Amino acid sequence: MNETTKKNTMDIVKAKLAKRYAREQRFRAYGIVAISLGMLFLVMLFVSIISQGYGAFFQTYVKLDVEFSAEKIDPQGKRDPEALSSGDYGNLVKESVRQAFPEVTGRTEKIQLYKLVSSGATYELRNRVMANPELIGTTQSVWVPADDDVDMLVKGHIDRNLPESERRMNNQQIGWVEKLENAGRIEKRFNLVFFTGGDSREPELAGIWGAAVGSFYTLLVTLALSFPIGVATAVYLEEFAPRNKWTDIIEVNINNLAAVPSIVFGLLGLAVFINLFGLPRSAPLVGGLVLTLMTLPTIIIAGRAALKSVPPSIREAALGVGASKMQTITHHVLPLAMPGMLTGTIIGMAQALGETAPLLMIGMVAFIVDIPGSAFDPATVLPVQIYLWADSPERAFVEKTSAAIMVLLGFLIAMNAIAVILRKRFERRW
Amino acid sequence: MQATPLLIVLLALSAVAYYLGRQRSLVVAGGRIRNLHSLPSYYGVYTLFWCGIPALVLFALWMMFQDTIIQGLVISGLPSDIQALPSTELNLFMNNLQNMVSGNIVSGEIDETMKNAAAHYQSLQGYSSLILTVLALVLAVAGILWARQRITPQQRTRNSVEQTVTILLILCSTVAIFTTIGIVMSVLFESIRFFQQVPMTDFVFGLEWSPQTAMRTDQVGSSGAFGAIPLFVGTLLISFIAMLVAVPIGLMSAIYLSEYASSTVRAVAKPLLEILAGIPTVVYGFFAALTVAPFIRDLGTMLGIPVASESALAAGLVMGIMIIPFVSSLSDDVINAVPQSLRDGAYGLGATRSETIRQVIIPAALPGIVGGILLAVSRAIGETMIVVMAAGLSANLTLNPLEMVTTVTVQIVTLLTGDQEFDSAKTLAAFALGLMLFTVTLILNIIALHIVRKYREQYE
């Protein structure tokens, strides 16, 4: 009797075994699928952005034979800079385009023709003449930026097989571009303007430098405020604070602030910094203040963890040789905790660099062409620039947006890499 | 003097103060440090504090309040007929005036009053910065002199410096509290003003959202409807889709990484997944709007299902991707905190790994996992850029994920960017939405943090 029951139990177990193993395998497979899905999303994100954006690093240029005629640039012939800068360079560009296509005569056709060259060509010619007035009276071959539609066509983003009415360029314009291509007058060059220019309504003239400088000032303000305040708070809470209600309230507050939606910080910035204190709208100063409040919890939490990891023996030894509490901390504990604190700060700064929503609230979405000169000038930042470009209808801005994202991600990866290296290099196990 | 140079001068003066204080202490000690109560550098810091702190406090307060005070003075100096204007028009006038003073383009024509007011404004600004410069420099120099003549060998400088530093530390630690108070105050006051114009019940239970207030009283259909239910439903719909993506993937990755994966796989896969958390949300928004949404729409067209080009599905899906690492790293921590003895016990009874996980580890870790998921939900509700770029703008009360919905955060952004007058119900509505958002996420966070903390204590 006893024996049969035992056998039965074993049979039951064995009969179930295959099923249980199968379930085990399935469960394991779910895990692998989940991780692979995560990786797949990551790869898709990067592939889609890089494949859309790498083209923006190159820009189509057109070679024009420009006759720098004296009557149009400087009718008085005085050659003083003021007269030179107000010359009719737009006409020069039009003239040289007409020369390239002498067969075009109709008025509408001419307007179509002028559209092939970017409005930036005018400034290009002016800069050249301003730099070198000798050019006046000569005829030069000049490479000028092509219009964004031409750029898109050359890069293959405009489908030539679509019906004419659905294209941004008509058959005639495409014909002209092909003619230019065959004559070797169209070339793709490294797009320096993208890295040195401010924002522009014309995609071919738009650059990220203005936004990058804005980001720099904003982060400078953020760093200058959040690092000292964050470190001080971490030191106080970890080393000095008595265990009481007050300390509890501060701790709960910090933990909650870390999880408050970023847009709420934007509302705070709008109501307090702009409406109450009257600080300038759109200024990196206000952006920096808002981002300081946002990154403080990150820095404080990382700072406390770093202070906690310094063993008590260090403190005891310092106190034992007669250091005061403050000396113990500033001379011994803080230097040992500094790598951890810096790591936390860099990660906080990386978050601040990528933050967009609160900055929309305080007016950093304005269209700003100038490069900001200080933290008080109106400015925008890289992520907001990405948002603005993503909203623009021109096809060429898709490319610019992706390229700007690549630059932003480049900065973020560099910052995080520094944080990782710092951690690896200075981390001490006690 | 401009603000930035003044600040630099003050900092330079502080550095000089440090040097002077240190030298002074050596002089009073007759060049022998052992005669001093504290080390010379403490006397330097002491002088520095006296020089820097009062001047910087004055500087900060001045910067905060100068504009408000100047504006008040300018308004009181205006002719009485302009002062009597309603507040919105007065605001407009002041805005124009500010534009004129800062050399921007002014809307409308410039008349004599305006010119006079602008001159008044400018002269006040000039006086203000002059007075600030003089006062701050006098304070700084006086601080140095005062501290310097107080230095004696017997003075217990170290103690007073350390006390000051402690006070500074305490002040810094209160910034977090002031931030919270600031948030609550700023959204609460504007919300109260909003609820004076629109009854609270209309806002919380209303089914229609079209925040356009009439420009003219005789306009049709633009009385403005501020029923926030469609926004709440839209927010919850998108968050729900996001959680459907993030929770299974995040949880299963965490389980696999902590229970099955070899240490090499873990070392590679974990940081890779965490890259997803470091990508700015504006990038996800772009990805959602330009890649995912058209893909879903085309897929729908292929299958013959109508899909809106800004469907809730696309935004939710991408938001889910963003939250995966959040769920996975929180669950990972929690699962790792489950004591090894529980696993060993289960294996000892003959359970397979998956049985151990499902019947022992997950139940043990459940509170922590739930806490983590709540935190993720609060994150999804407050997420802004993805929905601003990929979800719709117009309110639409539906539960169909293929249609276009809008969310609370999208409305806050649309109401507050672009042209705004600060007193209209439209702008104030954004603050009321902000209050809702803050309250809901705060409650979720408090519950989640409480659960997580309780859970940690259980196994520590």
Short mmCIF file of C-alpha atoms in Angstrom, two decimals, chain A residues 17 20-21 23-35 37-39 41-42 44-46 48-49 52 228-237 240 246 248-265 267-272 275-281 293-294 296 300 323-327 330-331 350 353-357 360-361 363 365 374 376 382-384 386-391 397-399 401-402 405 408-409 412-413 416, chain B residues 3-4 39 42 63-68 158 161-163 165-166 168-170 172-184 186-187 190 245 248-250 252-257 260-261 265 268-270 272-273 275-276 278-284 286-287 290-292 317 321 324 350-355 357-359 375 378-379 381-385 388-389 409-410 412-414 416-418 420 422 427 430-431 433-435 437-438 441-442 445-446 449 453:
data_model
loop_
_atom_site.label_atom_id
_atom_site.label_comp_id
_atom_site.label_asym_id
_atom_site.label_seq_id
_atom_site.Cartn_x
_atom_site.Cartn_y
_atom_site.Cartn_z
CA LEU A 17 8.03 17.15 -15.23
CA ARG A 20 7.12 22.05 -15.94
CA TYR A 21 10.34 22.13 -17.90
CA ARG A 23 7.02 26.19 -18.81
CA GLU A 24 10.44 26.93 -17.46
CA GLN A 25 11.77 27.28 -21.00
CA ARG A 26 8.86 29.45 -22.00
CA PHE A 27 9.31 31.73 -19.03
CA ARG A 28 12.96 32.10 -19.82
CA ALA A 29 12.10 32.87 -23.43
CA TYR A 30 9.72 35.64 -22.32
CA GLY A 31 12.62 37.25 -20.49
CA ILE A 32 14.87 37.04 -23.54
CA VAL A 33 12.09 38.43 -25.74
CA ALA A 34 11.55 41.32 -23.34
CA ILE A 35 15.22 42.27 -23.32
CA LEU A 37 12.46 44.09 -27.54
CA GLY A 38 14.07 46.76 -25.39
CA MET A 39 17.28 46.53 -27.44
CA PHE A 41 13.54 49.75 -29.71
CA LEU A 42 16.90 51.30 -28.86
CA MET A 44 15.30 51.41 -34.12
CA LEU A 45 15.48 54.81 -32.44
CA PHE A 46 19.13 55.29 -33.28
CA SER A 48 15.85 56.09 -37.63
CA ILE A 49 17.54 59.23 -36.32
CA GLN A 52 17.42 60.69 -41.33
CA PRO A 228 27.11 74.20 -4.10
CA ILE A 229 23.55 74.05 -2.83
CA GLY A 230 23.29 70.33 -3.52
CA VAL A 231 26.58 69.50 -1.82
CA ALA A 232 25.74 71.72 1.16
CA THR A 233 22.35 70.07 1.57
CA ALA A 234 23.82 66.58 1.30
CA VAL A 235 26.49 67.42 3.88
CA TYR A 236 23.99 68.92 6.26
CA LEU A 237 21.51 66.07 6.02
CA PHE A 240 24.89 67.42 10.89
CA TRP A 246 12.20 68.80 10.54
CA ASP A 248 12.15 64.09 7.96
CA ILE A 249 10.15 66.82 6.27
CA ILE A 250 13.19 67.92 4.27
CA GLU A 251 13.94 64.35 3.21
CA VAL A 252 10.37 63.59 2.15
CA ASN A 253 10.34 66.86 0.25
CA ILE A 254 13.50 66.05 -1.66
CA ASN A 255 12.26 62.59 -2.59
CA ASN A 256 8.97 64.01 -3.79
CA LEU A 257 10.57 66.79 -5.79
CA ALA A 258 12.59 64.16 -7.64
CA ALA A 259 9.32 62.74 -8.98
CA VAL A 260 7.35 65.94 -9.66
CA PRO A 261 6.66 66.30 -13.41
CA SER A 262 9.12 68.70 -15.00
CA ILE A 263 6.38 70.87 -16.50
CA VAL A 264 5.24 71.81 -13.00
CA PHE A 265 8.68 73.34 -12.43
CA LEU A 267 4.79 76.70 -14.02
CA LEU A 268 6.77 77.62 -10.91
CA GLY A 269 9.34 79.46 -13.00
CA LEU A 270 6.64 81.35 -14.88
CA ALA A 271 4.70 82.38 -11.79
CA VAL A 272 7.62 83.13 -9.48
CA ASN A 275 5.73 87.26 -12.98
CA LEU A 276 6.75 87.88 -9.38
CA PHE A 277 10.43 88.83 -9.64
CA GLY A 278 10.19 90.30 -13.13
CA LEU A 279 13.25 88.48 -14.48
CA PRO A 280 13.55 88.64 -18.28
CA ARG A 281 11.55 86.10 -20.30
CA LEU A 293 15.44 73.36 -8.75
CA MET A 294 14.89 70.30 -10.95
CA LEU A 296 18.90 69.55 -7.00
CA ILE A 300 21.49 65.71 -3.23
CA ALA A 323 40.04 68.13 14.19
CA SER A 324 36.75 69.89 14.70
CA LYS A 325 33.64 68.40 13.14
CA MET A 326 33.73 70.93 10.32
CA GLN A 327 37.44 70.27 9.71
CA THR A 330 35.97 69.59 4.80
CA HIS A 331 39.46 68.08 5.04
CA ALA A 350 22.96 65.65 -18.49
CA LEU A 353 20.70 69.46 -20.86
CA GLY A 354 17.96 67.24 -22.28
CA GLU A 355 15.07 68.95 -20.50
CA THR A 356 12.54 70.76 -22.66
CA ALA A 357 9.11 71.11 -21.10
CA LEU A 360 8.74 76.06 -22.97
CA MET A 361 6.83 77.56 -20.04
CA GLY A 363 9.40 81.50 -23.03
CA VAL A 365 10.65 78.86 -27.43
CA SER A 374 25.18 86.54 -21.88
CA PHE A 376 20.42 87.70 -19.68
CA LEU A 382 19.28 72.55 -27.96
CA PRO A 383 16.25 70.42 -27.04
CA VAL A 384 13.89 73.35 -27.58
CA ILE A 386 14.87 70.40 -31.82
CA TYR A 387 11.25 70.86 -30.82
CA LEU A 388 10.94 74.04 -32.90
CA TRP A 389 12.49 72.46 -35.97
CA ALA A 390 10.40 69.32 -35.59
CA ASP A 391 7.35 71.58 -35.85
CA PHE A 397 14.05 70.63 -41.33
CA VAL A 398 13.44 66.92 -40.71
CA GLU A 399 17.04 66.35 -41.62
CA THR A 401 16.19 68.09 -36.54
CA SER A 402 17.69 64.63 -36.71
CA ILE A 405 19.37 65.31 -32.10
CA LEU A 408 22.53 66.57 -28.46
CA LEU A 409 22.90 62.82 -27.98
CA LEU A 412 24.81 63.46 -23.48
CA ILE A 413 26.83 60.36 -24.26
CA ASN A 416 27.64 60.12 -19.18
CA ALA B 3 24.77 93.18 -12.82
CA THR B 4 27.43 90.75 -14.04
CA LEU B 39 44.52 79.07 12.12
CA TYR B 42 39.92 81.12 9.55
CA MET B 63 17.63 91.95 -8.37
CA MET B 64 14.45 90.23 -7.26
CA PHE B 65 12.43 93.30 -6.47
CA GLN B 66 13.88 96.12 -8.52
CA ASP B 67 11.63 95.60 -11.55
CA THR B 68 8.44 95.41 -9.54
CA ARG B 158 37.06 79.12 14.12
CA VAL B 161 33.15 80.67 11.15
CA GLU B 162 32.00 77.10 11.66
CA GLN B 163 28.75 78.30 13.10
CA VAL B 165 28.93 77.63 7.75
CA THR B 166 26.46 75.44 9.61
CA LEU B 168 24.56 78.34 5.52
CA LEU B 169 24.24 74.55 5.22
CA ILE B 170 20.87 74.63 6.95
CA CYS B 172 20.73 75.38 1.61
CA SER B 173 18.83 72.36 2.85
CA THR B 174 15.65 74.42 3.09
CA VAL B 175 15.74 75.17 -0.64
CA ALA B 176 13.85 71.93 -1.25
CA ILE B 177 11.09 73.04 1.09
CA PHE B 178 10.89 76.47 -0.46
CA THR B 179 10.66 74.86 -3.90
CA THR B 180 7.69 72.79 -2.81
CA ILE B 181 6.05 75.79 -1.18
CA GLY B 182 6.76 77.82 -4.33
CA ILE B 183 5.15 75.20 -6.54
CA VAL B 184 2.08 74.89 -4.34
CA SER B 186 2.17 79.44 -7.66
CA VAL B 187 -0.32 76.88 -8.93
CA GLU B 190 -3.69 81.16 -10.02
CA VAL B 245 4.13 48.32 -23.10
CA PRO B 248 5.56 43.47 -19.13
CA ILE B 249 8.77 44.32 -20.95
CA GLY B 250 10.36 46.10 -18.02
CA MET B 252 10.41 40.51 -17.59
CA SER B 253 13.76 42.15 -18.41
CA ALA B 254 14.36 42.79 -14.73
CA ILE B 255 13.49 39.18 -13.85
CA TYR B 256 15.67 37.78 -16.60
CA LEU B 257 18.59 40.05 -15.77
CA TYR B 260 18.81 34.07 -15.31
CA ALA B 261 21.40 36.19 -17.03
CA VAL B 265 25.04 39.48 -20.25
CA VAL B 268 26.13 44.52 -21.22
CA ALA B 269 22.33 44.52 -21.28
CA LYS B 270 21.63 46.60 -18.18
CA LEU B 272 22.16 49.39 -22.78
CA LEU B 273 18.60 49.38 -21.46
CA ILE B 275 20.48 54.35 -22.31
CA LEU B 276 16.74 54.45 -23.06
CA GLY B 278 18.94 58.90 -20.67
CA ILE B 279 17.51 59.90 -24.04
CA PRO B 280 15.79 63.29 -23.82
CA THR B 281 12.02 63.14 -24.14
CA VAL B 282 12.05 65.58 -27.06
CA VAL B 283 13.91 62.90 -29.03
CA TYR B 284 11.21 60.36 -28.23
CA PHE B 286 10.32 63.36 -32.64
CA PHE B 287 10.58 59.59 -33.04
CA LEU B 290 7.90 61.16 -37.49
CA THR B 291 8.47 57.42 -37.43
CA VAL B 292 5.98 55.59 -35.25
CA LEU B 317 3.73 53.20 -27.42
CA ILE B 321 9.46 52.56 -24.52
CA ILE B 324 10.80 50.50 -19.79
CA GLY B 350 12.26 20.97 -5.88
CA ALA B 351 10.78 24.03 -7.55
CA THR B 352 12.11 25.05 -10.94
CA ARG B 353 13.50 28.52 -11.37
CA SER B 354 10.38 29.91 -12.97
CA GLU B 355 8.23 28.39 -10.23
CA ILE B 357 10.18 33.30 -9.36
CA ARG B 358 6.45 33.15 -9.85
CA GLN B 359 5.47 31.68 -6.52
CA LEU B 375 6.10 55.82 -9.78
CA SER B 378 3.11 59.21 -12.23
CA ARG B 379 5.96 59.70 -14.65
CA ILE B 381 1.00 61.21 -16.48
CA GLY B 382 3.45 64.07 -16.14
CA GLU B 383 5.36 63.37 -19.34
CA THR B 384 5.09 66.32 -21.67
CA MET B 385 7.25 66.40 -24.77
CA VAL B 388 3.06 67.58 -27.17
CA MET B 389 4.77 66.37 -30.33
CA THR B 409 0.30 68.43 -20.17
CA VAL B 410 -0.35 69.18 -23.85
CA ILE B 412 -0.76 73.36 -20.31
CA VAL B 413 1.87 73.86 -22.99
CA THR B 414 -0.56 75.10 -25.65
CA LEU B 416 0.93 78.99 -21.97
CA THR B 417 3.11 79.25 -25.06
CA GLY B 418 2.53 81.91 -27.64
CA GLN B 420 -0.88 85.33 -23.64
CA PHE B 422 -1.97 86.78 -17.87
CA THR B 427 -4.09 81.17 -19.10
CA ALA B 430 -3.28 76.06 -17.36
CA PHE B 431 -2.47 76.62 -13.71
CA LEU B 433 -4.50 71.86 -14.81
CA GLY B 434 -1.05 72.16 -13.27
CA LEU B 435 -2.61 71.95 -9.82
CA LEU B 437 -1.30 67.29 -12.27
CA PHE B 438 0.79 68.18 -9.23
CA THR B 441 1.44 62.86 -9.12
CA LEU B 442 2.18 63.90 -5.53
CA ASN B 445 4.53 59.43 -5.35
CA ILE B 446 3.76 59.51 -1.66
CA LEU B 449 7.55 55.90 -1.81
CA ARG B 453 10.16 52.14 2.05
#
